[in-house]
XYZ file of C-alpha atoms in Angstrom:
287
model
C -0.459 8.133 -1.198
C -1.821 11.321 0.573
C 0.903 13.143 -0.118
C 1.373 12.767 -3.612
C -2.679 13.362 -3.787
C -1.838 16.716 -2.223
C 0.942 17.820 -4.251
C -0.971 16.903 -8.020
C -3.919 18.626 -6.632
C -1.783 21.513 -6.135
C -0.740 21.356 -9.687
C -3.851 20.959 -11.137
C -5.347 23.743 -9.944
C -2.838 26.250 -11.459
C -4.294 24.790 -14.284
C -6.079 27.448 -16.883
C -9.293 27.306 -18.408
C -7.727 26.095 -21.871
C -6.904 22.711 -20.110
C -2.929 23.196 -21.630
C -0.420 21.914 -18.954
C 3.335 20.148 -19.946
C 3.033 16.751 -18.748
C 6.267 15.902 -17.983
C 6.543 19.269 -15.998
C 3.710 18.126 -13.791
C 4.872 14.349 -13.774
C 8.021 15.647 -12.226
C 7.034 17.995 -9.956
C 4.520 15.338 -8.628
C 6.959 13.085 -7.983
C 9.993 15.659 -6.640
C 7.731 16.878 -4.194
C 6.228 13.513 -2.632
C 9.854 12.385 -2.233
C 11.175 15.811 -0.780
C 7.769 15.769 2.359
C 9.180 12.322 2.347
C 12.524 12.856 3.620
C 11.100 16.024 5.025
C 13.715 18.869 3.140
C 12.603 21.914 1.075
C 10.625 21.060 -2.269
C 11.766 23.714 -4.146
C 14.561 23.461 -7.275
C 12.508 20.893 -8.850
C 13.669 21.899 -12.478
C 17.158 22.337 -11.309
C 16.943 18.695 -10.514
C 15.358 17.673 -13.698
C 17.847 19.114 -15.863
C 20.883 18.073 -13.737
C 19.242 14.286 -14.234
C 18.961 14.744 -18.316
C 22.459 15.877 -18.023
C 23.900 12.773 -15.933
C 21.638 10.177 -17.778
C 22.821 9.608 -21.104
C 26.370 7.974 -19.643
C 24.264 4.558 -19.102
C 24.405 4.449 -23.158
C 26.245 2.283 -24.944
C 27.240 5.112 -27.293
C 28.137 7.377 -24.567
C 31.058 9.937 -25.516
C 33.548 11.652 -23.665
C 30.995 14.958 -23.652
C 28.626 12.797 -21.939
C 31.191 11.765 -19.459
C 31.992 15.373 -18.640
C 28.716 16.326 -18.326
C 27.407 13.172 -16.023
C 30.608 15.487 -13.360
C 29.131 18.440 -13.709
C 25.649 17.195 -12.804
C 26.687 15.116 -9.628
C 29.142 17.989 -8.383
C 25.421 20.273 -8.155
C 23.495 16.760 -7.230
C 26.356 15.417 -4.600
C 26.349 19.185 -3.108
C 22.456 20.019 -3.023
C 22.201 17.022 -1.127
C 24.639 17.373 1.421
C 23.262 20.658 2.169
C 20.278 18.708 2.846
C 21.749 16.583 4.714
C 24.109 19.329 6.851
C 20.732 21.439 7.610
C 19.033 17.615 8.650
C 21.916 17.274 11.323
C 21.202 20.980 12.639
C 17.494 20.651 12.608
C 16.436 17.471 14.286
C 13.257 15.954 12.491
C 10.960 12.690 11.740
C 11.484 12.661 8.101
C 13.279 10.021 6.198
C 16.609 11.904 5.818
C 16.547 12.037 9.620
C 16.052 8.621 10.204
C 18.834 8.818 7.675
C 21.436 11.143 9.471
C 20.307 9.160 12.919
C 21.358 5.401 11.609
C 24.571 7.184 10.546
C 25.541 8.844 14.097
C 24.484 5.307 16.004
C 27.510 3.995 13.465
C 24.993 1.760 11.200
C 25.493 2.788 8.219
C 29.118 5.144 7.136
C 28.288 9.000 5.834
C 29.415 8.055 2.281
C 26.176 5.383 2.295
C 24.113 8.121 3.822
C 24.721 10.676 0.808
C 24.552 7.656 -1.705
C 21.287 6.324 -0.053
C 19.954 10.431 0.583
C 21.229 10.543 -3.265
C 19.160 7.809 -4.695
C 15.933 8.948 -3.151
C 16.285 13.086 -3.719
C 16.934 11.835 -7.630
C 15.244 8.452 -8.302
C 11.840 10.069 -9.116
C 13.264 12.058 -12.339
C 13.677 8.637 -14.052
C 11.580 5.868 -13.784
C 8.427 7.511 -12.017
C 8.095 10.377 -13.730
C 8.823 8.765 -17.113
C 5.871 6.449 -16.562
C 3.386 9.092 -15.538
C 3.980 11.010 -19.164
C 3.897 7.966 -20.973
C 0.588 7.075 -19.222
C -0.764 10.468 -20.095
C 0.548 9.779 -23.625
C -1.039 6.825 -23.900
C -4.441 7.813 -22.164
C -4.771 10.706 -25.190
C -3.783 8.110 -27.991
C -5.787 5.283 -26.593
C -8.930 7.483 -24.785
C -10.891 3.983 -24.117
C -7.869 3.284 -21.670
C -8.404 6.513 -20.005
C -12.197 5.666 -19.562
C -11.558 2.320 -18.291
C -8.922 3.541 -15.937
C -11.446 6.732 -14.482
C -14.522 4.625 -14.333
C -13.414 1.332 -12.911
C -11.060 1.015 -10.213
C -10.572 -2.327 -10.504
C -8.332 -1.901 -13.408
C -6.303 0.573 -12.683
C -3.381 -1.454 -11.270
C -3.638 -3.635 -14.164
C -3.200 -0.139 -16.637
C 0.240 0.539 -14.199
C 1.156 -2.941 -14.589
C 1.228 -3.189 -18.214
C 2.418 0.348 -18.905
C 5.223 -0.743 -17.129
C 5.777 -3.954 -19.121
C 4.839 -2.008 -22.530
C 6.924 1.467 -21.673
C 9.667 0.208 -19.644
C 11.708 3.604 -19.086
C 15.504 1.993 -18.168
C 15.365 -0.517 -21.366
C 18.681 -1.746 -20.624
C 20.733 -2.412 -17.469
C 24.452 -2.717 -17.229
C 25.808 -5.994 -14.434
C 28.919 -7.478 -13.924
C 28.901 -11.534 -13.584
C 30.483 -12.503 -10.262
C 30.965 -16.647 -11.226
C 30.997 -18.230 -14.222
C 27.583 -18.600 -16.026
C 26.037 -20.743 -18.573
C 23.478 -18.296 -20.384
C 21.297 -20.001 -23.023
C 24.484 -22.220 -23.645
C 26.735 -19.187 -24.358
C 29.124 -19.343 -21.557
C 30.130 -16.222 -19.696
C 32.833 -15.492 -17.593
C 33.282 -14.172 -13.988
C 34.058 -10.438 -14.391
C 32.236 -9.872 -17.215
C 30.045 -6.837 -18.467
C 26.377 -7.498 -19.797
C 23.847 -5.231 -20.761
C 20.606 -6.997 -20.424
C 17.526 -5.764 -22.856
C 14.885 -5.511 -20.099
C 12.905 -4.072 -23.015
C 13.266 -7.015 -25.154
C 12.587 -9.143 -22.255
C 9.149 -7.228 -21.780
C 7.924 -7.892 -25.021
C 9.227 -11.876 -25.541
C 6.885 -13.464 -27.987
C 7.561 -16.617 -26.095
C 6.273 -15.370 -22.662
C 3.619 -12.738 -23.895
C 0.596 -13.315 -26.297
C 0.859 -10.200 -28.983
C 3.398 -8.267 -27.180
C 3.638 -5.012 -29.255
C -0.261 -4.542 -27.986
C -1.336 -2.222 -24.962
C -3.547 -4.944 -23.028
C -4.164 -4.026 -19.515
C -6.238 -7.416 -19.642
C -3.557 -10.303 -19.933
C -4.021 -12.674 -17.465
C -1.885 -12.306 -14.418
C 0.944 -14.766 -15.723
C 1.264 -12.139 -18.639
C 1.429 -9.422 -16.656
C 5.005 -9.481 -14.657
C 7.986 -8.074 -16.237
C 11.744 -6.808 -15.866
C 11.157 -3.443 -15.413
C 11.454 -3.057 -11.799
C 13.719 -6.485 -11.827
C 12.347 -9.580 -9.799
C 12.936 -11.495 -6.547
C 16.269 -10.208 -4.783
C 17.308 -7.444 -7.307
C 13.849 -6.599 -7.330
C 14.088 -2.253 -7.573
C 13.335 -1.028 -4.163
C 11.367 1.930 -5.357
C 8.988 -0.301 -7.078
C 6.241 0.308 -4.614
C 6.474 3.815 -4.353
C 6.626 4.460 -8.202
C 3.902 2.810 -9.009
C 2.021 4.206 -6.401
C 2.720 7.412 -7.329
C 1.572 6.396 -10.989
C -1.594 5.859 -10.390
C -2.199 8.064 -7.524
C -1.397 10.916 -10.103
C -3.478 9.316 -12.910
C -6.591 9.124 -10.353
C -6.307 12.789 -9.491
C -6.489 13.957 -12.868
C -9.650 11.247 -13.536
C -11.615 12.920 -11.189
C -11.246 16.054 -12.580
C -11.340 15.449 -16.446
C -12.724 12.972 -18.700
C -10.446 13.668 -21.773
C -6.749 13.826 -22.533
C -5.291 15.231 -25.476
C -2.302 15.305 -27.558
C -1.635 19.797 -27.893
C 1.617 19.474 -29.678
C 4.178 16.307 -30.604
C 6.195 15.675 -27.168
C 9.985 16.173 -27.941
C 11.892 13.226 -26.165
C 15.266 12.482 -25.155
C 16.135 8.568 -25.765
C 18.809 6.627 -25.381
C 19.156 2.645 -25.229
C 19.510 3.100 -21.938
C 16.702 5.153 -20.668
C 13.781 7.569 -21.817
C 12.599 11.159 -20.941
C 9.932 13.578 -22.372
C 11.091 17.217 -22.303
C 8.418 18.756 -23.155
C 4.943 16.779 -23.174
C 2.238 19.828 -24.536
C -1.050 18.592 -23.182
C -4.598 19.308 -22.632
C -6.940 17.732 -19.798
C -11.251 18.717 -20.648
């Protein structure tokens, strides 16, 4: 992830000698940046983005209100319309970046233009949920738990095990919304073609009957222990999977080599729902 390296480095070192820095501005940034040298567009308007996404969000509640409704519109009319003029100035400037390769399966008739804004969509936003949520709550947990941040800066070989369970322990989409297609038989309740679950992927993560002590940060459990629902499994598995948690740790390993410590400057404020979970402010300091 030499791109996402890049980018934190850059961050970091507008970093001031008091060590104070807003995690979830820099977990966002990180992660709006790798995606935009990705599909190879402009990186600026990262906050724009980020408060468009708080904005659209809270709809996947289960309390949602008409006001949330109303504002989910207003953030995909400036969403939808950033990103077709992403994709208009892709189509005028010929390049080898993802929303090319994008714009060129669209003119060879593979995919329709309403698939390439909804695929262009997914990746320009994606990173303002799940990615950047799990950086913050990493950081979080590194300056409440410190022994996890030593183990994760001086041995490599658990640092995919920290991702893993932090995204097991943390999951930030706790609950997903799916239609049934056929007839199911669920734990003997029986559920009918056509209709609506929301499935507690959060619950899921921390089933006594599949995970010893589940309330407990263990970046040890054994590798049956250590799946969960977060990122879905087999088929529906998420297809971002990959790239988020590479970007997790690749952002977690460029602040270990510069800083031993993490620590709590201020209570984060947070903006949870059942449905998903965001830090909006995240006062921090790295020594």
């Amino acid at each position: 992830m030499a791109i996402t390296a890049s980018v934190t480095d850059e961050i970091l070192d507008r970093i001031g000698a008091d060590g104070l820095i807003d995690g979830s501005s820099l977990a966002v940034e990180a992660t709006h940046r790798t995606i935009c040298r990705v599909l190879q567009v402009t990186e600026d308007g990262f906050d724009d983005v980020r408060h468009y996404m708080r904005m659209a969000m809270p709809i996947l509640s289960a309390v949602a209100g008409p006001e949330d409704f109303e504002a989910c519109e207003q953030a995909h009319v400036y969403l939808q319309g950033r990103v077709r003029e992403l994709l208009e100035h892709a189509r005028e400037n010929p390049g080898d970046g993802l929303i090319h390769e994008l714009v060129e399966t669209e003119q060879r008739g593979d995919i329709t233009a309403a698939e390439t804004l909804a695929t262009a969509l997914f990746f320009y936003t994606v990173g303002h949920m799940d990615a950047s949520y799990l950086i913050s709550s990493g950081l979080q947990l590194f300056a409440e738990q410190p022994a996890v941040f030593d183990a994760f800066r001086t041995n490599p070989d658990v640092r995919q095990n920290i991702v893993s369970e932090l995204v097991r322990y943390d999951a930030p989409e706790p609950v997903v919304t799916r239609a049934t297609s056929e007839d199911l038989d669920i734990g003997g309740f029986e559920v009918p073609a056509g209709s609506t679950l929301r499935l507690m992927l959060g619950a899921a993560n921390r089933d006594p009957d599949v995970y010893d002590d589940p309330q407990k940060f263990d970046y040890t459990r054994p590798p049956a222990q250590s799946r969960s629902l977060t990122f879905s499994l087999g088929s529906h598995s998420c297809q971002g999977r990959l790239l988020a948690e590479a970007e997790i740790k690749t952002v977690w390993e460029r602040i270990a080599l510069r800083y031993s410590q993490i620590k709590v400057a201020s209570a984060p404020e947070m903006m949870l729902t059942d449905a998903s979970r965001h830090f909006i402010t995240q006062p921090l300091r790295f020594t």
